[in-house]
PDB file of C-alpha atoms and ligand atoms in Angstrom:
ATOM      1  CA  UNK A   1     -16.715 -10.455  61.153  1.00 98.00           C
ATOM      2  CA  UNK A   2     -15.212 -13.081  63.439  1.00 98.00           C
ATOM      3  CA  UNK A   3     -11.950 -14.704  62.364  1.00 98.00           C
ATOM      4  CA  UNK A   4     -11.804 -18.442  62.997  1.00 98.00           C
ATOM      5  CA  UNK A   5      -8.960 -20.894  62.365  1.00 98.00           C
ATOM      6  CA  UNK A   6      -9.856 -23.817  60.104  1.00 98.00           C
ATOM      7  CA  UNK A   7      -7.270 -26.314  61.322  1.00 98.00           C
ATOM      8  CA  UNK A   8      -6.586 -29.033  63.879  1.00 98.00           C
ATOM      9  CA  UNK A   9      -2.834 -28.955  64.459  1.00 98.00           C
ATOM     10  CA  UNK A  10      -2.394 -27.593  67.971  1.00 98.00           C
ATOM     11  CA  UNK A  11       1.032 -26.041  67.385  1.00 98.00           C
ATOM     12  CA  UNK A  12      -0.275 -24.154  64.345  1.00 98.00           C
ATOM     13  CA  UNK A  13      -3.407 -23.109  66.221  1.00 98.00           C
ATOM     14  CA  UNK A  14      -1.248 -21.769  69.074  1.00 98.00           C
ATOM     15  CA  UNK A  15       0.848 -19.832  66.562  1.00 98.00           C
ATOM     16  CA  UNK A  16      -2.260 -18.332  64.959  1.00 98.00           C
ATOM     17  CA  UNK A  17      -3.644 -17.320  68.369  1.00 98.00           C
ATOM     18  CA  UNK A  18      -0.326 -15.677  69.236  1.00 98.00           C
ATOM     19  CA  UNK A  19      -0.197 -13.480  66.137  1.00 98.00           C
ATOM     20  CA  UNK A  20      -3.779 -12.847  65.048  1.00 98.00           C
ATOM     21  CA  UNK A  21      -7.060 -11.698  66.619  1.00 97.00           C
ATOM     22  CA  UNK A  22      -8.648 -15.139  66.479  1.00 97.00           C
ATOM     23  CA  UNK A  23     -12.156 -16.010  67.737  1.00 97.00           C
ATOM     24  CA  UNK A  24     -12.243 -19.799  67.580  1.00 98.00           C
ATOM     25  CA  UNK A  25     -11.417 -23.032  65.763  1.00 98.00           C
ATOM     26  CA  UNK A  26     -13.311 -25.029  63.143  1.00 98.00           C
ATOM     27  CA  UNK A  27     -12.461 -28.554  62.094  1.00 98.00           C
ATOM     28  CA  UNK A  28     -13.830 -31.048  59.607  1.00 98.00           C
ATOM     29  CA  UNK A  29     -13.176 -34.785  59.185  1.00 98.00           C
ATOM     30  CA  UNK A  30     -10.480 -34.205  56.529  1.00 98.00           C
ATOM     31  CA  UNK A  31      -8.651 -31.646  58.669  1.00 98.00           C
ATOM     32  CA  UNK A  32      -8.753 -34.032  61.652  1.00 98.00           C
ATOM     33  CA  UNK A  33      -7.526 -36.941  59.501  1.00 98.00           C
ATOM     34  CA  UNK A  34      -4.326 -35.000  58.782  1.00 98.00           C
ATOM     35  CA  UNK A  35      -3.390 -35.273  62.466  1.00 98.00           C
ATOM     36  CA  UNK A  36      -3.492 -39.090  62.134  1.00 98.00           C
ATOM     37  CA  UNK A  37      -4.533 -39.649  65.782  1.00 97.00           C
ATOM     38  CA  UNK A  38      -7.795 -40.286  67.578  1.00 98.00           C
ATOM     39  CA  UNK A  39      -9.826 -37.164  66.716  1.00 98.00           C
ATOM     40  CA  UNK A  40     -11.144 -36.826  70.295  1.00 98.00           C
ATOM     41  CA  UNK A  41      -7.543 -36.701  71.558  1.00 98.00           C
ATOM     42  CA  UNK A  42      -6.795 -33.883  69.113  1.00 98.00           C
ATOM     43  CA  UNK A  43     -10.030 -32.016  69.831  1.00 98.00           C
ATOM     44  CA  UNK A  44      -9.617 -32.252  73.613  1.00 98.00           C
ATOM     45  CA  UNK A  45      -6.188 -30.633  73.349  1.00 98.00           C
ATOM     46  CA  UNK A  46      -7.668 -27.838  71.242  1.00 98.00           C
ATOM     47  CA  UNK A  47     -10.521 -27.398  73.735  1.00 98.00           C
ATOM     48  CA  UNK A  48      -8.040 -27.207  76.611  1.00 98.00           C
ATOM     49  CA  UNK A  49      -6.035 -24.554  74.778  1.00 98.00           C
ATOM     50  CA  UNK A  50      -8.963 -22.324  73.752  1.00 98.00           C
ATOM     51  CA  UNK A  51     -10.811 -22.795  77.062  1.00 97.00           C
ATOM     52  CA  UNK A  52     -14.346 -23.872  77.931  1.00 94.00           C
ATOM     53  CA  UNK A  53     -15.898 -20.730  76.428  1.00 93.00           C
ATOM     54  CA  UNK A  54     -13.837 -20.832  73.205  1.00 95.00           C
ATOM     55  CA  UNK A  55     -15.683 -21.404  69.953  1.00 97.00           C
ATOM     56  CA  UNK A  56     -14.967 -24.948  68.703  1.00 98.00           C
ATOM     57  CA  UNK A  57     -16.788 -26.497  65.710  1.00 98.00           C
ATOM     58  CA  UNK A  58     -16.820 -30.280  65.205  1.00 98.00           C
ATOM     59  CA  UNK A  59     -18.515 -32.206  62.399  1.00 98.00           C
ATOM     60  CA  UNK A  60     -20.659 -35.340  62.577  1.00 98.00           C
ATOM     61  CA  UNK A  61     -19.901 -38.204  60.184  1.00 98.00           C
ATOM     62  CA  UNK A  62     -23.198 -40.153  60.020  1.00 98.00           C
ATOM     63  CA  UNK A  63     -25.582 -39.735  57.095  1.00 97.00           C
ATOM     64  CA  UNK A  64     -28.848 -40.473  58.924  1.00 98.00           C
ATOM     65  CA  UNK A  65     -30.437 -37.762  61.084  1.00 98.00           C
ATOM     66  CA  UNK A  66     -30.934 -39.829  64.259  1.00 98.00           C
ATOM     67  CA  UNK A  67     -27.312 -41.025  64.108  1.00 98.00           C
ATOM     68  CA  UNK A  68     -26.112 -37.443  63.613  1.00 98.00           C
ATOM     69  CA  UNK A  69     -28.035 -36.438  66.740  1.00 98.00           C
ATOM     70  CA  UNK A  70     -26.423 -39.269  68.735  1.00 98.00           C
ATOM     71  CA  UNK A  71     -22.995 -38.213  67.504  1.00 98.00           C
ATOM     72  CA  UNK A  72     -23.757 -34.623  68.492  1.00 98.00           C
ATOM     73  CA  UNK A  73     -24.615 -35.778  72.027  1.00 98.00           C
ATOM     74  CA  UNK A  74     -21.313 -37.659  72.312  1.00 98.00           C
ATOM     75  CA  UNK A  75     -19.298 -34.739  70.888  1.00 98.00           C
ATOM     76  CA  UNK A  76     -20.855 -32.365  73.434  1.00 98.00           C
ATOM     77  CA  UNK A  77     -20.247 -34.848  76.271  1.00 98.00           C
ATOM     78  CA  UNK A  78     -16.563 -35.065  75.335  1.00 98.00           C
ATOM     79  CA  UNK A  79     -15.911 -31.434  74.394  1.00 98.00           C
ATOM     80  CA  UNK A  80     -18.464 -29.334  76.227  1.00 97.00           C
ATOM     81  CA  UNK A  81     -22.052 -28.230  75.674  1.00 94.00           C
ATOM     82  CA  UNK A  82     -21.123 -25.071  73.830  1.00 92.00           C
ATOM     83  CA  UNK A  83     -19.314 -27.004  71.075  1.00 98.00           C
ATOM     84  CA  UNK A  84     -20.802 -26.151  67.677  1.00 98.00           C
ATOM     85  CA  UNK A  85     -21.971 -29.293  65.907  1.00 98.00           C
ATOM     86  CA  UNK A  86     -21.288 -29.158  62.182  1.00 98.00           C
ATOM     87  CA  UNK A  87     -24.024 -30.861  60.182  1.00 98.00           C
ATOM     88  CA  UNK A  88     -23.889 -31.106  56.365  1.00 98.00           C
ATOM     89  CA  UNK A  89     -26.975 -29.590  54.740  1.00 98.00           C
ATOM     90  CA  UNK A  90     -28.496 -32.682  53.129  1.00 98.00           C
ATOM     91  CA  UNK A  91     -32.133 -33.732  53.545  1.00 98.00           C
ATOM     92  CA  UNK A  92     -31.162 -35.880  56.565  1.00 98.00           C
ATOM     93  CA  UNK A  93     -28.920 -33.078  57.792  1.00 98.00           C
ATOM     94  CA  UNK A  94     -31.838 -30.640  57.826  1.00 98.00           C
ATOM     95  CA  UNK A  95     -33.851 -33.090  59.905  1.00 98.00           C
ATOM     96  CA  UNK A  96     -30.949 -33.358  62.348  1.00 98.00           C
ATOM     97  CA  UNK A  97     -30.522 -29.564  62.476  1.00 98.00           C
ATOM     98  CA  UNK A  98     -34.200 -29.170  63.401  1.00 98.00           C
ATOM     99  CA  UNK A  99     -33.923 -31.765  66.185  1.00 98.00           C
ATOM    100  CA  UNK A 100     -30.662 -30.322  67.539  1.00 98.00           C
ATOM    101  CA  UNK A 101     -31.862 -26.718  67.377  1.00 98.00           C
ATOM    102  CA  UNK A 102     -34.989 -27.663  69.338  1.00 98.00           C
ATOM    103  CA  UNK A 103     -32.718 -29.162  72.022  1.00 97.00           C
ATOM    104  CA  UNK A 104     -30.795 -25.878  72.193  1.00 97.00           C
ATOM    105  CA  UNK A 105     -27.651 -27.284  70.570  1.00 98.00           C
ATOM    106  CA  UNK A 106     -25.403 -24.857  68.658  1.00 98.00           C
ATOM    107  CA  UNK A 107     -25.384 -26.070  65.063  1.00 98.00           C
ATOM    108  CA  UNK A 108     -23.076 -25.003  62.248  1.00 98.00           C
ATOM    109  CA  UNK A 109     -24.691 -26.041  58.983  1.00 98.00           C
ATOM    110  CA  UNK A 110     -21.927 -27.042  56.609  1.00 98.00           C
ATOM    111  CA  UNK A 111     -21.149 -28.270  53.069  1.00 98.00           C
ATOM    112  CA  UNK A 112     -23.165 -25.363  51.683  1.00 98.00           C
ATOM    113  CA  UNK A 113     -22.826 -24.741  47.949  1.00 98.00           C
ATOM    114  CA  UNK A 114     -26.131 -22.982  47.248  1.00 98.00           C
ATOM    115  CA  UNK A 115     -28.227 -20.109  48.567  1.00 98.00           C
ATOM    116  CA  UNK A 116     -31.170 -22.492  49.042  1.00 98.00           C
ATOM    117  CA  UNK A 117     -29.150 -24.760  51.348  1.00 98.00           C
ATOM    118  CA  UNK A 118     -28.248 -21.656  53.349  1.00 98.00           C
ATOM    119  CA  UNK A 119     -31.847 -20.511  53.574  1.00 98.00           C
ATOM    120  CA  UNK A 120     -33.128 -23.946  54.664  1.00 98.00           C
ATOM    121  CA  UNK A 121     -30.377 -24.377  57.260  1.00 98.00           C
ATOM    122  CA  UNK A 122     -31.162 -20.986  58.777  1.00 98.00           C
ATOM    123  CA  UNK A 123     -34.877 -21.681  58.794  1.00 98.00           C
ATOM    124  CA  UNK A 124     -34.183 -25.047  60.476  1.00 98.00           C
ATOM    125  CA  UNK A 125     -32.448 -23.254  63.358  1.00 98.00           C
ATOM    126  CA  UNK A 126     -28.702 -23.440  62.691  1.00 98.00           C
ATOM    127  CA  UNK A 127     -26.622 -20.798  64.477  1.00 98.00           C
ATOM    128  CA  UNK A 128     -24.118 -20.612  61.620  1.00 98.00           C
ATOM    129  CA  UNK A 129     -24.192 -21.590  57.950  1.00 98.00           C
ATOM    130  CA  UNK A 130     -20.931 -22.330  56.150  1.00 98.00           C
ATOM    131  CA  UNK A 131     -20.795 -21.738  52.393  1.00 98.00           C
ATOM    132  CA  UNK A 132     -17.601 -23.125  50.805  1.00 98.00           C
ATOM    133  CA  UNK A 133     -16.366 -20.054  48.960  1.00 98.00           C
ATOM    134  CA  UNK A 134     -13.422 -21.428  47.020  1.00 96.00           C
ATOM    135  CA  UNK A 135     -14.985 -24.794  46.261  1.00 98.00           C
ATOM    136  CA  UNK A 136     -17.959 -22.918  44.782  1.00 98.00           C
ATOM    137  CA  UNK A 137     -15.566 -20.796  42.700  1.00 97.00           C
ATOM    138  CA  UNK A 138     -13.954 -24.004  41.450  1.00 97.00           C
ATOM    139  CA  UNK A 139     -17.345 -25.160  40.158  1.00 98.00           C
ATOM    140  CA  UNK A 140     -17.472 -22.075  37.947  1.00 98.00           C
ATOM    141  CA  UNK A 141     -19.899 -20.213  40.220  1.00 98.00           C
ATOM    142  CA  UNK A 142     -19.227 -17.253  42.549  1.00 98.00           C
ATOM    143  CA  UNK A 143     -18.528 -18.280  46.169  1.00 98.00           C
ATOM    144  CA  UNK A 144     -18.381 -14.758  47.556  1.00 98.00           C
ATOM    145  CA  UNK A 145     -21.767 -13.999  45.969  1.00 98.00           C
ATOM    146  CA  UNK A 146     -23.321 -17.156  47.429  1.00 98.00           C
ATOM    147  CA  UNK A 147     -22.087 -16.142  50.908  1.00 98.00           C
ATOM    148  CA  UNK A 148     -23.399 -12.573  50.462  1.00 98.00           C
ATOM    149  CA  UNK A 149     -26.765 -13.809  49.180  1.00 98.00           C
ATOM    150  CA  UNK A 150     -27.201 -16.120  52.180  1.00 98.00           C
ATOM    151  CA  UNK A 151     -26.354 -13.215  54.513  1.00 98.00           C
ATOM    152  CA  UNK A 152     -29.000 -11.076  52.724  1.00 98.00           C
ATOM    153  CA  UNK A 153     -31.601 -13.862  52.901  1.00 98.00           C
ATOM    154  CA  UNK A 154     -31.134 -14.014  56.681  1.00 98.00           C
ATOM    155  CA  UNK A 155     -31.406 -10.253  57.110  1.00 98.00           C
ATOM    156  CA  UNK A 156     -34.495  -9.956  54.887  1.00 98.00           C
ATOM    157  CA  UNK A 157     -36.282 -12.914  56.490  1.00 98.00           C
ATOM    158  CA  UNK A 158     -35.375 -12.044  60.098  1.00 98.00           C
ATOM    159  CA  UNK A 159     -33.459 -15.284  60.467  1.00 98.00           C
ATOM    160  CA  UNK A 160     -30.858 -14.962  63.227  1.00 98.00           C
ATOM    161  CA  UNK A 161     -28.361 -17.393  61.676  1.00 98.00           C
ATOM    162  CA  UNK A 162     -24.932 -15.969  60.807  1.00 98.00           C
ATOM    163  CA  UNK A 163     -22.849 -16.851  57.787  1.00 98.00           C
ATOM    164  CA  UNK A 164     -19.488 -18.445  58.648  1.00 98.00           C
ATOM    165  CA  UNK A 165     -17.858 -18.548  55.236  1.00 98.00           C
ATOM    166  CA  UNK A 166     -15.305 -21.336  54.724  1.00 98.00           C
ATOM    167  CA  UNK A 167     -12.932 -22.722  52.113  1.00 97.00           C
ATOM    168  CA  UNK A 168     -10.918 -19.588  51.346  1.00 97.00           C
ATOM    169  CA  UNK A 169      -7.913 -19.571  49.081  1.00 96.00           C
ATOM    170  CA  UNK A 170      -7.015 -15.884  48.919  1.00 95.00           C
ATOM    171  CA  UNK A 171      -7.169 -12.549  50.748  1.00 96.00           C
ATOM    172  CA  UNK A 172      -9.565 -10.966  48.247  1.00 96.00           C
ATOM    173  CA  UNK A 173     -12.304 -13.483  49.082  1.00 97.00           C
ATOM    174  CA  UNK A 174     -11.864 -12.706  52.799  1.00 98.00           C
ATOM    175  CA  UNK A 175     -11.793  -8.934  52.256  1.00 97.00           C
ATOM    176  CA  UNK A 176     -14.966  -8.936  50.131  1.00 98.00           C
ATOM    177  CA  UNK A 177     -16.883 -10.702  52.898  1.00 98.00           C
ATOM    178  CA  UNK A 178     -15.417  -8.563  55.710  1.00 98.00           C
ATOM    179  CA  UNK A 179     -16.590  -5.457  53.799  1.00 98.00           C
ATOM    180  CA  UNK A 180     -20.043  -7.007  53.581  1.00 98.00           C
ATOM    181  CA  UNK A 181     -20.189  -7.675  57.330  1.00 98.00           C
ATOM    182  CA  UNK A 182     -20.918 -11.391  57.352  1.00 98.00           C
ATOM    183  CA  UNK A 183     -20.778 -13.159  60.735  1.00 98.00           C
ATOM    184  CA  UNK A 184     -17.493 -15.012  60.444  1.00 98.00           C
ATOM    185  CA  UNK A 185     -14.803 -16.350  58.162  1.00 98.00           C
ATOM    186  CA  UNK A 186     -12.952 -19.557  58.931  1.00 98.00           C
ATOM    187  CA  UNK A 187      -9.503 -19.625  57.409  1.00 98.00           C
ATOM    188  CA  UNK A 188      -6.602 -22.082  57.158  1.00 98.00           C
ATOM    189  CA  UNK A 189      -3.256 -20.866  58.596  1.00 98.00           C
ATOM    190  CA  UNK A 190      -1.569 -20.412  55.197  1.00 97.00           C
ATOM    191  CA  UNK A 191      -4.404 -18.169  53.976  1.00 97.00           C
ATOM    192  CA  UNK A 192      -4.389 -16.335  57.338  1.00 97.00           C
ATOM    193  CA  UNK A 193      -0.657 -15.581  56.948  1.00 97.00           C
ATOM    194  CA  UNK A 194      -1.362 -14.390  53.400  1.00 96.00           C
ATOM    195  CA  UNK A 195      -3.751 -11.722  54.733  1.00 95.00           C
ATOM    196  CA  UNK A 196      -0.791  -9.716  56.071  1.00 94.00           C
ATOM    197  CA  UNK A 197       2.003 -10.735  53.698  1.00 90.00           C
ATOM    198  CA  UNK A 198       2.938  -7.784  51.519  1.00 91.00           C
ATOM    199  CA  UNK A 199       6.430  -7.139  50.104  1.00 92.00           C
ATOM    200  CA  UNK A 200       5.837  -3.356  50.075  1.00 95.00           C
ATOM    201  CA  UNK A 201       5.289  -3.389  53.854  1.00 95.00           C
ATOM    202  CA  UNK A 202       8.438  -5.443  54.475  1.00 95.00           C
ATOM    203  CA  UNK A 203      10.434  -3.020  52.283  1.00 96.00           C
ATOM    204  CA  UNK A 204       9.030   0.023  54.092  1.00 97.00           C
ATOM    205  CA  UNK A 205       9.885  -1.383  57.527  1.00 97.00           C
ATOM    206  CA  UNK A 206      13.396  -2.428  56.402  1.00 97.00           C
ATOM    207  CA  UNK A 207      14.043   1.092  55.050  1.00 98.00           C
ATOM    208  CA  UNK A 208      13.001   2.653  58.393  1.00 98.00           C
ATOM    209  CA  UNK A 209      15.444   0.383  60.255  1.00 98.00           C
ATOM    210  CA  UNK A 210      18.279   1.054  57.803  1.00 98.00           C
ATOM    211  CA  UNK A 211      17.857   4.847  58.144  1.00 98.00           C
ATOM    212  CA  UNK A 212      17.751   4.613  61.946  1.00 98.00           C
ATOM    213  CA  UNK A 213      20.836   2.378  62.109  1.00 98.00           C
ATOM    214  CA  UNK A 214      22.748   4.703  59.775  1.00 98.00           C
ATOM    215  CA  UNK A 215      22.658   7.314  62.532  1.00 98.00           C
ATOM    216  CA  UNK A 216      22.449   5.240  65.728  1.00 98.00           C
ATOM    217  CA  UNK A 217      24.462   2.132  64.845  1.00 97.00           C
ATOM    218  CA  UNK A 218      23.744  -1.499  64.078  1.00 97.00           C
ATOM    219  CA  UNK A 219      20.907  -3.137  66.078  1.00 96.00           C
ATOM    220  CA  UNK A 220      19.966   0.241  67.574  1.00 97.00           C
ATOM    221  CA  UNK A 221      16.357   0.647  68.704  1.00 97.00           C
ATOM    222  CA  UNK A 222      14.529   3.258  70.788  1.00 97.00           C
ATOM    223  CA  UNK A 223      15.448   1.077  73.777  1.00 97.00           C
ATOM    224  CA  UNK A 224      19.228   1.097  73.573  1.00 96.00           C
ATOM    225  CA  UNK A 225      20.307   4.501  72.197  1.00 95.00           C
TER     226      UNK A 225
HETATM  227  O1  G3P B 301     -14.776 -27.222  56.557  1.00 51.91           O
HETATM  228  C1  G3P B 301     -14.993 -26.951  55.244  1.00 51.91           C
HETATM  229  C2  G3P B 301     -14.024 -26.026  54.596  1.00 51.91           C
HETATM  230  O2  G3P B 301     -13.154 -25.543  55.535  1.00 51.91           O
HETATM  231  C3  G3P B 301     -13.335 -26.648  53.443  1.00 51.91           C
HETATM  232  O3  G3P B 301     -12.183 -25.964  53.090  1.00 51.91           O
HETATM  233  O4  G3P B 301     -10.066 -25.654  51.927  1.00 51.91           O
HETATM  234  O5  G3P B 301     -11.052 -27.950  52.093  1.00 51.91           O
HETATM  235  O6  G3P B 301     -12.090 -26.255  50.612  1.00 51.91           O
HETATM  236  P1  G3P B 301     -11.306 -26.492  51.861  1.00 51.91           P
END
């Protein structure tokens, strides 16, 4: 399972890349709005940081298929041909996904709340499909199950699309989907930090240091004894 950062703040993205085995960056209009600058300015900085081959996902805003396709063209002109174009899976979105897929554009089908949206997006030619795990949970349904079902639908129907699950709020949701072997999970920095935050680990490491220092002196390490 790939690990992607769901964020647009460059400093945070740099921090995540420094600490974690990260495979790319996803954004959406709300995430970009938080930066309060021209989104292309923000996205170009991210592209420069992750490099031309880095996985960058950018969403269209229009509601009509032909307009979505035009937006996709502009996004790829500005940010590179390999940029994944996020298209919400509405009726118009499906039409746009079909057109873009035929042109060889990498599409990430997004705003997925149901298995059927996932199936249709895959069948239409999207490279990725993004079910919103936590938002689905908040509707009283089971987001992890929706993501797993979409993965199974692709495997059973020989559809090459991968699930890129999104909207995580806790480590358990991420772990469940890693165990299942879905294609990718895109995660906000606070949830990413939560994946490794465990008081028991901190205590264990502190105890090792204390024992070592009790014999070798304060601030002793294997380098300076
Ligand atoms: O891009 C969609 C997804 O990342 C939404 O996440 O946290 O706003 O539910 P969230």
